[in-house]
Short mmCIF file of C-alpha atoms in Angstrom, two decimals:
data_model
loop_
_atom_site.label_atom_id
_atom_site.label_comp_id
_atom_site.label_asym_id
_atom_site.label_seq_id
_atom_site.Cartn_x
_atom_site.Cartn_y
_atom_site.Cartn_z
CA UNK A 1 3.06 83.06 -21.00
CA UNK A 2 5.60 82.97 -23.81
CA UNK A 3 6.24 86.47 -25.44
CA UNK A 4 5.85 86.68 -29.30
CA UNK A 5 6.87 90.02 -31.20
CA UNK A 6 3.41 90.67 -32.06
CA UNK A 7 0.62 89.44 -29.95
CA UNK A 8 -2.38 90.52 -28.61
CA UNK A 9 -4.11 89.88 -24.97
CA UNK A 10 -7.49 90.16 -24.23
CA UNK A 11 -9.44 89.37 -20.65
CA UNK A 12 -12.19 87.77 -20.73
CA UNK A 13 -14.57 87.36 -17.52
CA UNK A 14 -16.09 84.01 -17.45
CA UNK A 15 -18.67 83.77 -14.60
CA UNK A 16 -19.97 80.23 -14.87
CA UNK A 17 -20.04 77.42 -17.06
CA UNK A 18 -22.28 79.56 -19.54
CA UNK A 19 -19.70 81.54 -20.08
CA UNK A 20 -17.09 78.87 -20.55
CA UNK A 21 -18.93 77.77 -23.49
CA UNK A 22 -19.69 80.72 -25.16
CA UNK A 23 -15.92 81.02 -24.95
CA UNK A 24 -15.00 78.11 -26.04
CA UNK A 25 -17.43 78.38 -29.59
CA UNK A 26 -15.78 81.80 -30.26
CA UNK A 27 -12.52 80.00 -30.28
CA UNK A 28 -14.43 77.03 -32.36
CA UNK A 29 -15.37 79.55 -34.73
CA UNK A 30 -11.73 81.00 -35.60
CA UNK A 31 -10.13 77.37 -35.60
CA UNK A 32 -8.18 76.08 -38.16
CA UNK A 33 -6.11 73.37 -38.97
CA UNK A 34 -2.29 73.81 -37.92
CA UNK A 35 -3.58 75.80 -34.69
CA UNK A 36 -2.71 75.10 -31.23
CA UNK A 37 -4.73 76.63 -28.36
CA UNK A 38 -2.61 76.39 -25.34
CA UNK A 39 -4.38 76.07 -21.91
CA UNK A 40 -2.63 77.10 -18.97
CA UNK A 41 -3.41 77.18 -15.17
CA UNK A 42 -3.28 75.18 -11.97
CA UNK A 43 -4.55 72.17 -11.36
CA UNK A 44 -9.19 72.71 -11.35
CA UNK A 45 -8.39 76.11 -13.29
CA UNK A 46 -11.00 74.81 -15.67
CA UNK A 47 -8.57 73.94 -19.11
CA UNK A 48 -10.41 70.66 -19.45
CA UNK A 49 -13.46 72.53 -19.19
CA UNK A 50 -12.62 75.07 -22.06
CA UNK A 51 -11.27 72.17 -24.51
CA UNK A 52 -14.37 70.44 -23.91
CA UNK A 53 -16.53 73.53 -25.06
CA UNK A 54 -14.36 73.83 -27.73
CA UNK A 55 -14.54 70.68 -28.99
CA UNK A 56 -18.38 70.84 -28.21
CA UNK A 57 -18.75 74.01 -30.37
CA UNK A 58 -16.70 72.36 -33.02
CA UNK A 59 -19.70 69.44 -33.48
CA UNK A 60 -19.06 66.84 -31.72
CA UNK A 61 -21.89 65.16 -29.14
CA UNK A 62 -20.23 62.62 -27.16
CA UNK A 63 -17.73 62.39 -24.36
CA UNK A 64 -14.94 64.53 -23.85
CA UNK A 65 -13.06 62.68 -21.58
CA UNK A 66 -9.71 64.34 -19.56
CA UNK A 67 -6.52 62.91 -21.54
CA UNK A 68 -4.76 63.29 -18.65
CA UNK A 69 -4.23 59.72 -19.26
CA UNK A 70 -4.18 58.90 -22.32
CA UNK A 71 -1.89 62.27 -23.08
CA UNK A 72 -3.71 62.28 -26.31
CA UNK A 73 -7.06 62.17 -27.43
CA UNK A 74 -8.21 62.63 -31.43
CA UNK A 75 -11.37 63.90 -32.88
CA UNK A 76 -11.87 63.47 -36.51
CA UNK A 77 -14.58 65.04 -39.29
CA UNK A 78 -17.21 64.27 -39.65
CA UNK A 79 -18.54 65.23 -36.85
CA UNK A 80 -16.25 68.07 -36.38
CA UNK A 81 -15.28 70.83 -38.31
CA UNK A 82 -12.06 69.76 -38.31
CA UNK A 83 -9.62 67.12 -36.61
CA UNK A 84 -8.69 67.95 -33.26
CA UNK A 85 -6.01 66.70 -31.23
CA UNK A 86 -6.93 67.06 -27.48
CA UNK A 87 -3.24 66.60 -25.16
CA UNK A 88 -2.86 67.16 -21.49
CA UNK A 89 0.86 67.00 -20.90
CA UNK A 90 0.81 67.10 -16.83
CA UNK A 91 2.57 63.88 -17.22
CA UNK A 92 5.33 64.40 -18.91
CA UNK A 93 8.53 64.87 -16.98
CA UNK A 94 10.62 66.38 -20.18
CA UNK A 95 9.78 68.27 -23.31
CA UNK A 96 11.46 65.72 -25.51
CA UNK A 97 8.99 62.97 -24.43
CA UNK A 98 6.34 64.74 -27.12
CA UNK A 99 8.90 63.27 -29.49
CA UNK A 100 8.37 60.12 -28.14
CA UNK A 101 4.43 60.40 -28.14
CA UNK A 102 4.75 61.12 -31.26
CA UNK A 103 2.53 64.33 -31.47
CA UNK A 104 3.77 66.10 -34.87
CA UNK A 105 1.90 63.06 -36.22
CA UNK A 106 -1.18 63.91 -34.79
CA UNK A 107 -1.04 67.21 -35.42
CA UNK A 108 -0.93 66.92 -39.12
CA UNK A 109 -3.70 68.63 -40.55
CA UNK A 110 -5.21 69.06 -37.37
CA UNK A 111 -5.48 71.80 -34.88
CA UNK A 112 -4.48 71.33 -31.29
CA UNK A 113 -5.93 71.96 -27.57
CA UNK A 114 -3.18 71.72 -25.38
CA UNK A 115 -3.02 71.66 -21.57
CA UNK A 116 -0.26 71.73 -19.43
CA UNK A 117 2.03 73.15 -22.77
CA UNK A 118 4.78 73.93 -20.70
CA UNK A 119 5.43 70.23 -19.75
CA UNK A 120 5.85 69.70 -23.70
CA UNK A 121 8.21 72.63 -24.12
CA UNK A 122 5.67 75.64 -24.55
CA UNK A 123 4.06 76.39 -28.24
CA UNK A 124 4.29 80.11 -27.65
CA UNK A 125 6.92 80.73 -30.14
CA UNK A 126 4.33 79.16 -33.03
CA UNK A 127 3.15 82.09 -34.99
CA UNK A 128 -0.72 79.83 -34.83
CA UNK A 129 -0.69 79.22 -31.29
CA UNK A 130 -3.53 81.20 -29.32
CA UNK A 131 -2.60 81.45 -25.50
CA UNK A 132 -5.31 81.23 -23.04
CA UNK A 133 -4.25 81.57 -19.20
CA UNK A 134 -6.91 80.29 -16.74
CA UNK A 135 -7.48 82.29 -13.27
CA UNK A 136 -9.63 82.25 -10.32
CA UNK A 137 -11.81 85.68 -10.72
CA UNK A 138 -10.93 86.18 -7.00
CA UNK A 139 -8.91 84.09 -4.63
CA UNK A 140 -12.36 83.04 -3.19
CA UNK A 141 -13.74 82.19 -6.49
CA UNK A 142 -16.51 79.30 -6.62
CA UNK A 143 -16.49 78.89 -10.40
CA UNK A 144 -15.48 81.99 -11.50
CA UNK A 145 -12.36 82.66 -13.82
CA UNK A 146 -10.45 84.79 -15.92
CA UNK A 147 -9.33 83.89 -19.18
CA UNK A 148 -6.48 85.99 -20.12
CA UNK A 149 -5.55 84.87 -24.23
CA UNK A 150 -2.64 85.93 -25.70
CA UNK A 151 -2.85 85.69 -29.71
CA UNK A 152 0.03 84.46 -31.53
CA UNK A 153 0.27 86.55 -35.29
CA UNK A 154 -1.46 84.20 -37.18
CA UNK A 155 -4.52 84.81 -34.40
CA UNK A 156 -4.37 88.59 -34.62
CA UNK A 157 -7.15 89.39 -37.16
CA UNK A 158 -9.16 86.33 -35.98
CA UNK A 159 -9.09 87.24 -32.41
CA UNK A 160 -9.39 91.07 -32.35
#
């Protein structure tokens, strides 16, 4: 994770999917628009999981599907709280491909889940950007994680 002169970092335990979605609504509930909640961890970590209980908590009913993809999936209000932009940047092979995607115009007025954020150059160094690190609880986990968030300045009274 990206070091930021003042952050915080909190562990959470998150046994089962229960647990990923209370998570994900206490994020819902401090989101605002310019955010970026960047999910890392390996490949079945359970990032797509989180965004979708974020996105969930946030209002909307249908479908969350993977943007692996697509890179870039948009939810707008009503139903949510506000706009989301949903990216999953395994795909890209450099950082200035976001460019190309286009994703400052997406972001505009929105807040953003983003997996894979070191593919697009990290978002660490944005003073709104909430860190969340995904982990296997133990190496034999079946489902259990650790969430281990790092909150960017802007995040620090929300988050503590």
């Amino acid at each position: 994770m990206t070091d930021s002169p003042a952050a915080l970092e909190t562990r959470h335990i998150l046994p089962d999917l229960r647990a990923m979605e209370a998570f994900g609504a206490r994020i819902a509930s401090s989101l605002r628009p310019g955010d970026v909640v960047a999910l890392e961890g390996g490949l079945g970590a359970g990032k797509t999981t989180l965004a979708r209980a974020i996105i969930a908590a946030l209002g909307y009913t249908g479908e969350v599907p993977s943007p692996t993809f697509t890179i870039v999936e948009t939810y707008d209000t009503p139903p949510l709280r506000l706009p989301i932009v949903h990216a999953d940047f395994y795909r890209l092979n450099d950082p200035s491909e976001v460019e190309e995607i286009g994703l400052d115009d997406y972001r505009d007025g929105a807040a953003l889940i983003a997996e894979w954020p070191d593919h697009a150059g990290g978002f660490g160094y944005e003073t709104a950007c909430l860190t969340i690190a995904i982990e296997p609880a133990t190496k034999d986990a079946d489902g259990g994680r650790i969430a281990i968030a790092r909150a960017g300045a802007d995040w620090l009274e929300r988050w503590s």
